[in-house]
Short mmCIF file of C-alpha atoms and ligand atoms in Angstrom, two decimals:
data_model
loop_
_atom_site.label_atom_id
_atom_site.label_comp_id
_atom_site.label_asym_id
_atom_site.label_seq_id
_atom_site.Cartn_x
_atom_site.Cartn_y
_atom_site.Cartn_z
CA MET H 1 -56.45 -49.75 27.35
CA SER H 2 -58.32 -52.95 28.15
CA SER H 3 -57.00 -56.18 26.61
CA ASP H 4 -60.42 -57.02 25.13
CA SER H 5 -60.61 -53.86 22.96
CA PRO H 6 -62.07 -54.76 19.57
CA ILE H 7 -59.74 -54.51 16.56
CA ILE H 8 -60.82 -52.15 13.77
CA THR H 9 -59.28 -52.57 10.33
CA ALA H 10 -59.16 -50.03 7.51
CA SER H 11 -61.68 -50.47 4.69
CA ALA H 12 -61.20 -53.20 2.05
CA HIS H 13 -58.75 -52.53 -0.79
CA SER H 14 -60.92 -51.35 -3.63
CA VAL H 15 -59.47 -49.03 -6.26
CA PRO H 16 -61.75 -45.99 -6.65
CA SER H 17 -63.10 -45.25 -10.10
CA TYR H 18 -61.22 -41.98 -10.55
CA LEU H 19 -57.93 -43.85 -10.08
CA ASN H 20 -58.93 -46.44 -12.64
CA ALA H 21 -59.78 -43.90 -15.33
CA ASP H 22 -59.64 -45.49 -18.78
CA ASN H 23 -58.76 -48.73 -16.90
CA LEU H 24 -55.05 -48.14 -16.57
CA GLY H 25 -54.68 -47.07 -12.96
CA PRO H 26 -52.08 -44.45 -12.00
CA TRP H 27 -49.03 -46.75 -12.17
CA GLY H 28 -50.17 -48.02 -15.59
CA ILE H 29 -50.54 -44.44 -16.80
CA TYR H 30 -47.02 -43.61 -15.61
CA LEU H 31 -45.52 -46.70 -17.32
CA GLN H 32 -47.21 -45.71 -20.58
CA GLN H 33 -45.76 -42.20 -20.28
CA VAL H 34 -42.26 -43.70 -19.88
CA ASP H 35 -42.80 -45.94 -22.92
CA ARG H 36 -43.72 -42.88 -24.98
CA VAL H 37 -40.48 -41.12 -24.11
CA THR H 38 -38.09 -44.06 -24.50
CA PRO H 39 -37.51 -43.56 -28.28
CA TYR H 40 -36.15 -40.06 -27.51
CA LEU H 41 -33.59 -41.16 -24.91
CA GLY H 42 -30.85 -42.32 -27.31
CA SER H 43 -28.21 -44.51 -25.65
CA LEU H 44 -29.70 -43.74 -22.22
CA ALA H 45 -32.65 -45.97 -23.17
CA ARG H 46 -30.45 -48.83 -21.94
CA TRP H 47 -31.17 -47.63 -18.39
CA VAL H 48 -34.90 -46.99 -18.81
CA GLU H 49 -35.96 -50.02 -16.74
CA THR H 50 -34.61 -48.06 -13.73
CA LEU H 51 -37.57 -45.70 -14.13
CA LYS H 52 -40.09 -48.53 -14.25
CA ARG H 53 -39.20 -49.88 -10.81
CA PRO H 54 -39.39 -47.97 -7.54
CA LYS H 55 -36.03 -48.11 -5.75
CA ARG H 56 -37.67 -48.84 -2.41
CA ALA H 57 -41.26 -49.29 -1.17
CA LEU H 58 -42.10 -49.57 2.52
CA VAL H 59 -45.54 -50.74 3.69
CA VAL H 60 -46.19 -50.17 7.38
CA ASP H 61 -48.89 -51.03 9.87
CA VAL H 62 -50.07 -47.98 11.82
CA PRO H 63 -51.95 -49.13 14.94
CA ILE H 64 -53.41 -46.49 17.26
CA GLU H 65 -55.71 -46.39 20.23
CA MET H 66 -58.90 -44.50 19.34
CA ASP H 67 -60.48 -42.04 21.78
CA ASP H 68 -63.12 -44.66 22.73
CA GLY H 69 -60.45 -47.21 23.74
CA THR H 70 -60.70 -49.41 20.65
CA ILE H 71 -57.62 -50.25 18.54
CA ALA H 72 -57.53 -49.26 14.87
CA HIS H 73 -54.98 -50.39 12.26
CA PHE H 74 -54.26 -48.30 9.17
CA GLU H 75 -51.96 -49.14 6.29
CA GLY H 76 -49.19 -46.66 5.53
CA TYR H 77 -46.72 -46.37 2.65
CA ARG H 78 -43.53 -44.56 1.77
CA VAL H 79 -42.13 -45.16 -1.71
CA GLN H 80 -38.77 -43.84 -2.91
CA HIS H 81 -38.99 -44.11 -6.66
CA ASN H 82 -35.54 -42.81 -7.57
CA THR H 83 -32.68 -41.16 -5.70
CA SER H 84 -30.07 -40.86 -8.48
CA ARG H 85 -30.10 -37.04 -8.41
CA GLY H 86 -30.47 -36.52 -4.66
CA PRO H 87 -32.63 -37.44 -1.66
CA GLY H 88 -36.21 -38.52 -2.18
CA LYS H 89 -38.79 -35.73 -2.02
CA GLY H 90 -42.56 -35.84 -2.13
CA GLY H 91 -45.73 -35.38 -0.13
CA VAL H 92 -47.75 -37.51 2.27
CA ARG H 93 -51.42 -38.11 1.48
CA PHE H 94 -54.07 -39.15 4.03
CA HIS H 95 -57.04 -40.62 2.15
CA GLN H 96 -59.30 -43.64 2.54
CA ASP H 97 -58.61 -44.72 -1.07
CA VAL H 98 -54.79 -44.50 -1.02
CA THR H 99 -53.17 -47.63 -2.47
CA LEU H 100 -49.59 -48.75 -2.92
CA SER H 101 -50.01 -48.49 -6.71
CA GLU H 102 -51.18 -44.88 -6.41
CA VAL H 103 -48.28 -43.95 -4.12
CA MET H 104 -45.83 -45.64 -6.52
CA ALA H 105 -47.15 -43.54 -9.42
CA LEU H 106 -47.13 -40.32 -7.39
CA SER H 107 -43.53 -41.02 -6.28
CA ALA H 108 -42.48 -41.58 -9.91
CA TRP H 109 -44.14 -38.33 -11.01
CA MET H 110 -42.12 -36.61 -8.25
CA SER H 111 -38.87 -37.97 -9.77
CA ILE H 112 -39.93 -36.56 -13.14
CA LYS H 113 -41.14 -33.24 -11.67
CA ASN H 114 -37.99 -32.63 -9.60
CA ALA H 115 -35.79 -33.37 -12.60
CA ALA H 116 -37.97 -31.29 -14.97
CA VAL H 117 -37.53 -28.15 -12.83
CA ASN H 118 -33.96 -29.22 -12.01
CA VAL H 119 -34.12 -29.22 -8.22
CA PRO H 120 -31.54 -31.64 -6.74
CA TYR H 121 -33.94 -34.32 -5.56
CA GLY H 122 -35.11 -37.78 -6.47
CA GLY H 123 -38.78 -38.69 -6.18
CA ALA H 124 -40.74 -40.12 -3.26
CA LYS H 125 -44.30 -40.14 -1.92
CA GLY H 126 -46.15 -41.44 1.11
CA GLY H 127 -49.65 -42.04 2.28
CA ILE H 128 -51.94 -43.56 4.85
CA ARG H 129 -55.15 -45.35 3.96
CA VAL H 130 -57.35 -43.40 6.36
CA ASP H 131 -60.20 -40.91 6.18
CA PRO H 132 -58.82 -38.12 8.39
CA ARG H 133 -62.25 -36.45 8.61
CA LYS H 134 -63.36 -39.39 10.78
CA LEU H 135 -60.52 -38.87 13.28
CA SER H 136 -60.40 -36.51 16.24
CA ARG H 137 -57.42 -34.15 16.39
CA ALA H 138 -55.76 -36.38 19.02
CA GLU H 139 -56.30 -39.50 16.87
CA LEU H 140 -54.89 -37.69 13.82
CA GLU H 141 -51.80 -36.76 15.83
CA ARG H 142 -51.33 -40.37 17.01
CA VAL H 143 -51.71 -41.71 13.43
CA THR H 144 -49.19 -39.15 12.14
CA ARG H 145 -46.64 -39.81 14.89
CA ARG H 146 -46.84 -43.61 14.65
CA TYR H 147 -46.59 -43.48 10.83
CA THR H 148 -43.54 -41.19 11.10
CA SER H 149 -41.87 -43.54 13.58
CA GLU H 150 -42.52 -46.50 11.27
CA ILE H 151 -40.97 -44.77 8.24
CA ASN H 152 -38.22 -43.14 10.37
CA ILE H 153 -35.72 -45.74 9.10
CA ILE H 154 -35.85 -44.39 5.54
CA ILE H 155 -36.53 -40.64 5.90
CA GLY H 156 -34.14 -37.82 6.90
CA PRO H 157 -32.92 -34.42 5.66
CA ASN H 158 -30.33 -36.14 3.44
CA LYS H 159 -32.38 -39.24 2.61
CA ASP H 160 -36.03 -38.45 1.94
CA ILE H 161 -37.96 -35.30 2.83
CA PRO H 162 -41.79 -35.56 3.11
CA ALA H 163 -44.17 -32.61 2.59
CA PRO H 164 -47.94 -31.98 2.66
CA ASP H 165 -50.31 -33.40 0.04
CA VAL H 166 -54.05 -34.09 -0.01
CA ASN H 167 -55.47 -33.84 3.55
CA THR H 168 -52.15 -33.10 5.23
CA ASN H 169 -51.06 -29.63 6.30
CA GLU H 170 -48.46 -27.70 8.25
CA GLN H 171 -49.71 -29.07 11.59
CA VAL H 172 -49.18 -32.63 10.32
CA MET H 173 -45.69 -31.60 9.14
CA ALA H 174 -44.94 -30.11 12.60
CA TRP H 175 -45.90 -33.45 14.25
CA MET H 176 -43.76 -35.36 11.74
CA MET H 177 -40.79 -33.08 12.35
CA ASP H 178 -41.16 -33.40 16.12
CA THR H 179 -41.51 -37.20 16.01
CA TYR H 180 -38.45 -37.62 13.78
CA SER H 181 -36.47 -35.20 15.98
CA MET H 182 -37.46 -37.09 19.17
CA ASN H 183 -36.37 -40.38 17.61
CA GLU H 184 -33.06 -38.87 16.47
CA GLY H 185 -32.38 -37.05 19.73
CA SER H 186 -31.93 -33.59 18.20
CA THR H 187 -34.14 -31.06 16.44
CA SER H 188 -34.06 -31.59 12.69
CA THR H 189 -36.16 -28.99 10.89
CA GLY H 190 -35.01 -30.05 7.40
CA VAL H 191 -36.65 -33.51 7.57
CA VAL H 192 -39.97 -32.20 6.21
CA THR H 193 -41.04 -29.12 4.26
CA GLY H 194 -44.34 -27.27 4.32
CA LYS H 195 -43.81 -26.60 8.03
CA PRO H 196 -45.26 -23.65 9.96
CA ILE H 197 -43.12 -20.49 9.63
CA SER H 198 -42.38 -20.66 13.38
CA LEU H 199 -40.68 -24.06 12.89
CA GLY H 200 -38.46 -23.27 9.91
CA GLY H 201 -41.17 -23.10 7.26
CA SER H 202 -40.74 -20.82 4.26
CA LEU H 203 -42.66 -17.70 3.38
CA GLY H 204 -44.59 -18.18 0.16
CA ARG H 205 -44.85 -22.00 0.47
CA ARG H 206 -48.65 -22.08 0.95
CA GLU H 207 -49.28 -20.16 -2.27
CA ALA H 208 -46.36 -21.62 -4.26
CA THR H 209 -48.15 -24.34 -6.25
CA GLY H 210 -50.98 -22.04 -7.36
CA ARG H 211 -48.42 -19.33 -8.18
CA GLY H 212 -46.49 -21.81 -10.33
CA VAL H 213 -49.73 -22.76 -12.14
CA PHE H 214 -50.25 -19.08 -12.90
CA VAL H 215 -46.66 -18.55 -14.12
CA VAL H 216 -46.86 -21.57 -16.45
CA GLY H 217 -50.33 -20.51 -17.67
CA ALA H 218 -49.08 -17.00 -18.43
CA GLU H 219 -46.01 -18.35 -20.32
CA ALA H 220 -48.11 -20.78 -22.34
CA ALA H 221 -50.64 -18.04 -23.14
CA ARG H 222 -47.83 -15.76 -24.34
CA ASN H 223 -46.56 -18.50 -26.67
CA LEU H 224 -50.05 -18.94 -28.13
CA GLY H 225 -50.49 -15.17 -28.51
CA LEU H 226 -53.29 -15.13 -25.95
CA GLU H 227 -53.96 -12.14 -23.64
CA ILE H 228 -54.45 -13.04 -19.95
CA LYS H 229 -56.49 -9.87 -19.46
CA GLY H 230 -60.08 -10.82 -20.28
CA ALA H 231 -59.25 -14.54 -20.80
CA ARG H 232 -61.94 -16.94 -19.55
CA ILE H 233 -60.68 -19.39 -16.91
CA VAL H 234 -62.35 -22.60 -15.71
CA VAL H 235 -61.04 -24.25 -12.53
CA GLN H 236 -61.79 -27.72 -11.12
CA GLY H 237 -60.98 -27.89 -7.40
CA PHE H 238 -60.96 -24.81 -5.20
CA GLY H 239 -58.53 -25.92 -2.49
CA ASN H 240 -54.96 -24.80 -1.97
CA VAL H 241 -53.92 -25.05 -5.63
CA GLY H 242 -57.15 -24.11 -7.45
CA SER H 243 -58.07 -21.12 -5.28
CA VAL H 244 -54.61 -19.52 -5.41
CA ALA H 245 -54.34 -20.02 -9.18
CA ALA H 246 -57.85 -18.56 -9.60
CA LYS H 247 -56.94 -15.58 -7.39
CA LEU H 248 -53.77 -14.79 -9.38
CA PHE H 249 -55.54 -15.05 -12.75
CA HIS H 250 -58.33 -12.86 -11.37
CA GLU H 251 -55.78 -10.27 -10.19
CA ALA H 252 -54.18 -10.31 -13.66
CA GLY H 253 -57.51 -9.31 -15.22
CA ALA H 254 -58.73 -12.74 -16.36
CA LYS H 255 -62.35 -13.83 -15.75
CA VAL H 256 -62.81 -16.99 -13.69
CA ILE H 257 -66.16 -18.05 -15.16
CA ALA H 258 -66.64 -21.60 -13.80
CA VAL H 259 -65.44 -23.46 -10.71
CA GLN H 260 -66.16 -27.01 -9.53
CA ASP H 261 -65.47 -28.68 -6.20
CA HIS H 262 -66.52 -32.00 -4.60
CA LYS H 263 -70.02 -30.62 -3.92
CA THR H 264 -71.10 -28.53 -6.91
CA ALA H 265 -70.12 -26.42 -9.93
CA LEU H 266 -70.70 -22.67 -10.35
CA PHE H 267 -70.90 -20.51 -13.47
CA ASP H 268 -70.84 -16.75 -14.05
CA PRO H 269 -70.11 -15.53 -17.59
CA ALA H 270 -69.12 -12.09 -16.23
CA GLY H 271 -66.50 -13.68 -13.97
CA LEU H 272 -66.91 -14.93 -10.38
CA ASP H 273 -65.86 -12.66 -7.51
CA VAL H 274 -62.83 -14.82 -6.61
CA PRO H 275 -61.82 -13.10 -3.32
CA ALA H 276 -65.46 -13.38 -2.11
CA LEU H 277 -65.54 -17.06 -3.17
CA ILE H 278 -62.31 -17.74 -1.23
CA GLU H 279 -63.87 -16.07 1.82
CA HIS H 280 -67.03 -18.20 1.36
CA VAL H 281 -64.97 -21.42 1.18
CA SER H 282 -62.99 -20.48 4.30
CA HIS H 283 -66.28 -20.40 6.27
CA ASN H 284 -68.18 -23.25 4.56
CA GLY H 285 -65.49 -25.67 3.34
CA THR H 286 -67.11 -25.73 -0.11
CA ILE H 287 -68.14 -23.38 -2.95
CA GLU H 288 -71.74 -24.60 -2.48
CA GLY H 289 -74.12 -21.81 -1.44
CA PHE H 290 -72.15 -19.02 -3.14
CA ARG H 291 -74.26 -16.52 -5.12
CA ALA H 292 -73.84 -17.81 -8.70
CA GLU H 293 -75.64 -20.10 -11.14
CA THR H 294 -75.05 -23.81 -10.44
CA ILE H 295 -74.30 -26.08 -13.39
CA SER H 296 -74.00 -29.86 -13.82
CA ALA H 297 -70.65 -31.66 -14.09
CA GLU H 298 -71.38 -32.21 -17.78
CA GLN H 299 -71.98 -28.49 -18.35
CA PHE H 300 -68.87 -27.68 -16.35
CA TRP H 301 -66.58 -29.71 -18.66
CA GLN H 302 -68.22 -28.16 -21.74
CA THR H 303 -67.88 -24.54 -20.58
CA GLU H 304 -66.11 -22.53 -23.26
CA SER H 305 -62.85 -21.01 -22.00
CA GLU H 306 -59.33 -20.01 -22.96
CA ILE H 307 -57.70 -21.80 -20.00
CA LEU H 308 -58.92 -24.90 -18.13
CA ILE H 309 -57.19 -25.74 -14.83
CA PRO H 310 -57.87 -29.17 -13.31
CA ALA H 311 -56.74 -28.76 -9.68
CA ALA H 312 -58.57 -31.53 -7.82
CA LEU H 313 -57.78 -35.22 -8.37
CA GLU H 314 -56.25 -37.74 -10.78
CA GLY H 315 -58.09 -39.08 -13.83
CA GLN H 316 -60.58 -36.22 -14.33
CA ILE H 317 -60.06 -35.61 -18.07
CA THR H 318 -60.77 -38.92 -19.74
CA ALA H 319 -61.70 -40.32 -23.15
CA ALA H 320 -65.34 -39.60 -22.14
CA ASN H 321 -65.14 -35.82 -21.58
CA ALA H 322 -62.01 -34.85 -23.60
CA PRO H 323 -63.91 -34.71 -26.94
CA HIS H 324 -66.31 -32.10 -25.47
CA ILE H 325 -63.83 -29.79 -23.74
CA LYS H 326 -63.86 -26.33 -25.32
CA THR H 327 -60.67 -24.55 -24.36
CA ARG H 328 -57.33 -23.41 -25.82
CA MET H 329 -55.12 -24.89 -23.10
CA VAL H 330 -55.19 -27.16 -20.06
CA ILE H 331 -52.85 -26.22 -17.21
CA GLU H 332 -52.58 -29.24 -14.89
CA GLY H 333 -52.65 -28.05 -11.28
CA ALA H 334 -53.53 -31.55 -10.01
CA ASN H 335 -51.26 -34.57 -10.33
CA GLY H 336 -52.24 -36.92 -13.17
CA PRO H 337 -55.60 -35.29 -14.06
CA THR H 338 -55.45 -36.31 -17.76
CA THR H 339 -55.39 -39.94 -18.89
CA PRO H 340 -53.09 -40.89 -21.84
CA GLU H 341 -56.15 -41.54 -24.04
CA ALA H 342 -57.53 -38.09 -23.22
CA ASP H 343 -54.07 -36.61 -23.84
CA ASP H 344 -54.19 -37.98 -27.40
CA ILE H 345 -57.70 -36.60 -27.95
CA LEU H 346 -56.69 -33.13 -26.73
CA ARG H 347 -53.58 -33.17 -28.97
CA GLU H 348 -55.67 -34.12 -32.01
CA ARG H 349 -58.06 -31.28 -31.15
CA ASN H 350 -55.11 -28.86 -30.95
CA ILE H 351 -55.63 -28.11 -27.26
CA LEU H 352 -52.33 -27.39 -25.53
CA VAL H 353 -51.66 -29.31 -22.30
CA ALA H 354 -49.11 -27.92 -19.82
CA PRO H 355 -48.41 -31.11 -17.85
CA ASP H 356 -48.53 -31.50 -14.07
CA VAL H 357 -44.81 -32.25 -13.80
CA ILE H 358 -44.08 -28.65 -14.73
CA ALA H 359 -47.38 -26.81 -14.08
CA ASN H 360 -47.66 -27.78 -10.40
CA ALA H 361 -43.92 -27.86 -9.63
CA GLY H 362 -44.08 -24.49 -7.80
CA GLY H 363 -44.78 -26.27 -4.50
CA VAL H 364 -41.75 -28.51 -4.59
CA THR H 365 -39.60 -25.62 -5.81
CA VAL H 366 -40.42 -23.55 -2.72
CA SER H 367 -40.05 -26.72 -0.62
CA TYR H 368 -36.52 -26.85 -1.99
CA PHE H 369 -36.02 -23.21 -0.88
CA GLU H 370 -37.36 -24.15 2.57
CA TRP H 371 -34.89 -27.06 2.86
CA VAL H 372 -31.97 -24.84 1.79
CA GLN H 373 -33.04 -22.15 4.30
CA ASP H 374 -33.31 -24.78 7.08
CA PHE H 375 -29.78 -26.05 6.38
CA SER H 376 -28.29 -22.57 6.50
CA SER H 377 -30.68 -21.29 9.23
CA PHE H 378 -30.92 -18.11 7.19
CA PHE H 379 -34.36 -17.09 5.94
CA TRP H 380 -35.25 -15.16 2.79
CA THR H 381 -37.95 -12.54 2.23
CA GLU H 382 -41.18 -13.47 0.47
CA GLU H 383 -40.21 -11.20 -2.40
CA GLU H 384 -36.90 -13.08 -2.90
CA ILE H 385 -38.74 -16.40 -2.76
CA ASN H 386 -41.37 -15.40 -5.33
CA GLN H 387 -38.75 -13.94 -7.68
CA ARG H 388 -36.65 -17.12 -7.53
CA LEU H 389 -39.78 -19.25 -8.01
CA VAL H 390 -40.85 -17.31 -11.11
CA ARG H 391 -37.33 -17.52 -12.57
CA ILE H 392 -37.04 -21.32 -12.09
CA MET H 393 -40.57 -21.97 -13.42
CA GLN H 394 -40.10 -19.75 -16.48
CA GLU H 395 -36.72 -21.30 -17.33
CA ALA H 396 -38.08 -24.83 -16.94
CA PHE H 397 -41.13 -24.07 -19.06
CA ARG H 398 -39.07 -22.42 -21.81
CA SER H 399 -36.70 -25.43 -22.10
CA ILE H 400 -39.65 -27.80 -22.25
CA TRP H 401 -41.33 -25.65 -24.92
CA GLN H 402 -38.11 -25.68 -26.98
CA VAL H 403 -37.69 -29.48 -26.75
CA ALA H 404 -41.36 -29.90 -27.73
CA GLN H 405 -40.86 -27.72 -30.81
CA GLU H 406 -37.58 -29.44 -31.80
CA ASN H 407 -39.02 -32.95 -31.53
CA LYS H 408 -42.60 -32.12 -32.54
CA VAL H 409 -43.94 -33.73 -29.39
CA THR H 410 -46.37 -32.67 -26.67
CA LEU H 411 -45.17 -30.64 -23.69
CA ARG H 412 -45.69 -33.73 -21.51
CA THR H 413 -43.39 -35.85 -23.65
CA ALA H 414 -40.90 -32.96 -23.79
CA ALA H 415 -40.93 -32.64 -19.98
CA PHE H 416 -40.40 -36.41 -19.71
CA ILE H 417 -37.53 -36.25 -22.26
CA ILE H 418 -35.74 -33.57 -20.21
CA ALA H 419 -36.46 -35.21 -16.85
CA CYS H 420 -35.69 -38.81 -17.85
CA THR H 421 -32.48 -37.69 -19.56
CA ARG H 422 -31.33 -35.89 -16.39
CA ILE H 423 -32.19 -38.85 -14.15
CA LEU H 424 -30.62 -41.47 -16.41
CA GLN H 425 -27.49 -39.39 -17.01
CA ALA H 426 -27.04 -39.25 -13.22
CA ARG H 427 -27.70 -42.99 -13.05
CA GLU H 428 -25.13 -43.73 -15.75
CA MET H 429 -22.48 -41.43 -14.23
CA ARG H 430 -22.91 -42.99 -10.80
CA GLY H 431 -22.82 -46.51 -12.22
CA LEU H 432 -24.28 -49.60 -10.62
CA TYR H 433 -23.25 -50.53 -7.11
CA PRO H 434 -21.59 -52.91 -6.43
P1 LIG R 1 -57.06 -29.49 -1.42
O1 LIG R 1 -57.49 -30.62 -0.57
O2 LIG R 1 -56.68 -28.20 -0.80
O3 LIG R 1 -58.23 -29.14 -2.49
C1 LIG R 1 -58.82 -30.11 -3.30
C2 LIG R 1 -60.01 -29.48 -4.02
O4 LIG R 1 -60.55 -30.45 -4.94
C3 LIG R 1 -61.16 -29.10 -3.08
O5 LIG R 1 -61.75 -27.89 -3.53
C4 LIG R 1 -62.16 -30.24 -3.28
O6 LIG R 1 -63.50 -29.84 -3.03
C5 LIG R 1 -61.95 -30.55 -4.74
N1 LIG R 1 -62.42 -31.89 -5.10
C6 LIG R 1 -62.26 -33.04 -4.42
N2 LIG R 1 -62.90 -34.06 -5.06
C7 LIG R 1 -63.46 -33.52 -6.16
C8 LIG R 1 -64.26 -34.04 -7.20
N3 LIG R 1 -64.57 -35.34 -7.23
N4 LIG R 1 -64.68 -33.20 -8.19
C9 LIG R 1 -64.37 -31.89 -8.16
N5 LIG R 1 -63.61 -31.33 -7.18
C10 LIG R 1 -63.17 -32.14 -6.20
O7 LIG R 1 -55.89 -30.10 -2.33
P2 LIG R 1 -54.74 -29.30 -3.09
O8 LIG R 1 -53.57 -29.18 -2.18
O9 LIG R 1 -55.32 -28.06 -3.72
O10 LIG R 1 -54.36 -30.36 -4.22
C11 LIG R 1 -55.14 -30.51 -5.40
C12 LIG R 1 -54.32 -31.31 -6.42
O11 LIG R 1 -53.08 -30.64 -6.65
C13 LIG R 1 -53.95 -32.74 -5.98
O12 LIG R 1 -53.90 -33.55 -7.15
C14 LIG R 1 -52.53 -32.59 -5.44
O13 LIG R 1 -51.78 -33.78 -5.51
C15 LIG R 1 -52.00 -31.55 -6.41
N6 LIG R 1 -50.84 -30.82 -5.93
C16 LIG R 1 -50.88 -30.09 -4.77
C17 LIG R 1 -49.76 -29.39 -4.36
C18 LIG R 1 -49.77 -28.51 -3.14
O14 LIG R 1 -48.75 -27.84 -2.88
N7 LIG R 1 -50.86 -28.42 -2.41
C19 LIG R 1 -48.56 -29.47 -5.11
C20 LIG R 1 -48.55 -30.21 -6.28
C21 LIG R 1 -49.70 -30.88 -6.68
#
């Protein structure tokens, strides 16, 4: 590398509009959700401030040499929101719009999610402010390895266990695992989950989040007396979560009638051919070009359905589109897709919302199985994994449903009541150190 290489910096810190939905921003939305639950926490409310402050937030500089010899700096984050119930756990996101505030909110939602499904973890999340599509494979590997080295001081199989999120995959996890292991001097498979099967990954992990969305959707439908067979499903986002959920609903006899991704939206009242659409996306990277009628974003949100599954990004259901949504229930595959204002509108309109912290918890549940399998070096069959996943998701959903009925609150508030109670009970029992 020549000493006169120009310095490239990551793009300026602007908060994208979808993160600022209804002007709260993701951390603001989370704080409002905690405020809503506080009156239900009884004497534990004394500890609620714990939930409003991340335990630890690390901001790191990630400098790498680009293929053309220039030097680029990217900003990276790892936030451990709460570790009262166990080590931090949560994904790593590579996106040009990632901010510290977003990672803080995502880490807090992981604390809530892990407690809601009762896996023995706290909550954490990480990210790098980078557009990975603009990097070569070698540059992506260098970014991943340098970021892992920078956060090495706070991660570990008993401290904080990263996993994939938006734009990160099992290859990225393999590089993270290798970098951590090289720094530690011994192979440590349990430091990340979502790894390739050949490196201690778990069967069923890739499909787990979508499968959990389906299990929660089926439970919610049963409680509303709705048949899955013949039900009309609308899905936003056709990536890992959306496509698997769509496939499972399709296999159960439901009709997936509308799908939207970052390029376009498709509609077929007779039901889209989901396996063919998945095949199309695997070749083209988008649903665009598939044989079906295209509709506008406005038409997409107004499509009449029994089940609507947002499985793309935060802040998609807002005060602007919530009054026009025509569905019986929203099953949140994405993290934070509904703003608090939209939540209120949907409640008033008697539309059931199964919140992200339970609906998309299938991924972290199978991550937990992966971590347990890595520790014991004994691996389960896919059938065992799926059975255990279904049991945990059904039990979690049924307790949340019961608390919602008892307190006459939404499922989101009920999930927060259960999760915050578990976290703050652990906090109280442990006491403050020193
Ligand atoms: P992915 O990258 O595989 O897919 C994202 C999908 O959203 C793609 O189809 C993309 O085209 C679409 N999309 C992007 N921008 C859009 C826009 N503006 N409008 C409409 N569609 C758009 O990501 P994923 O892993 O499926 O994750 C989706 C959501 O689910 C994220 O919120 C993520 O945090 C959450 N989630 C994922 C997992 C997991 O295990 N993958 C677990 C829990 C939660």
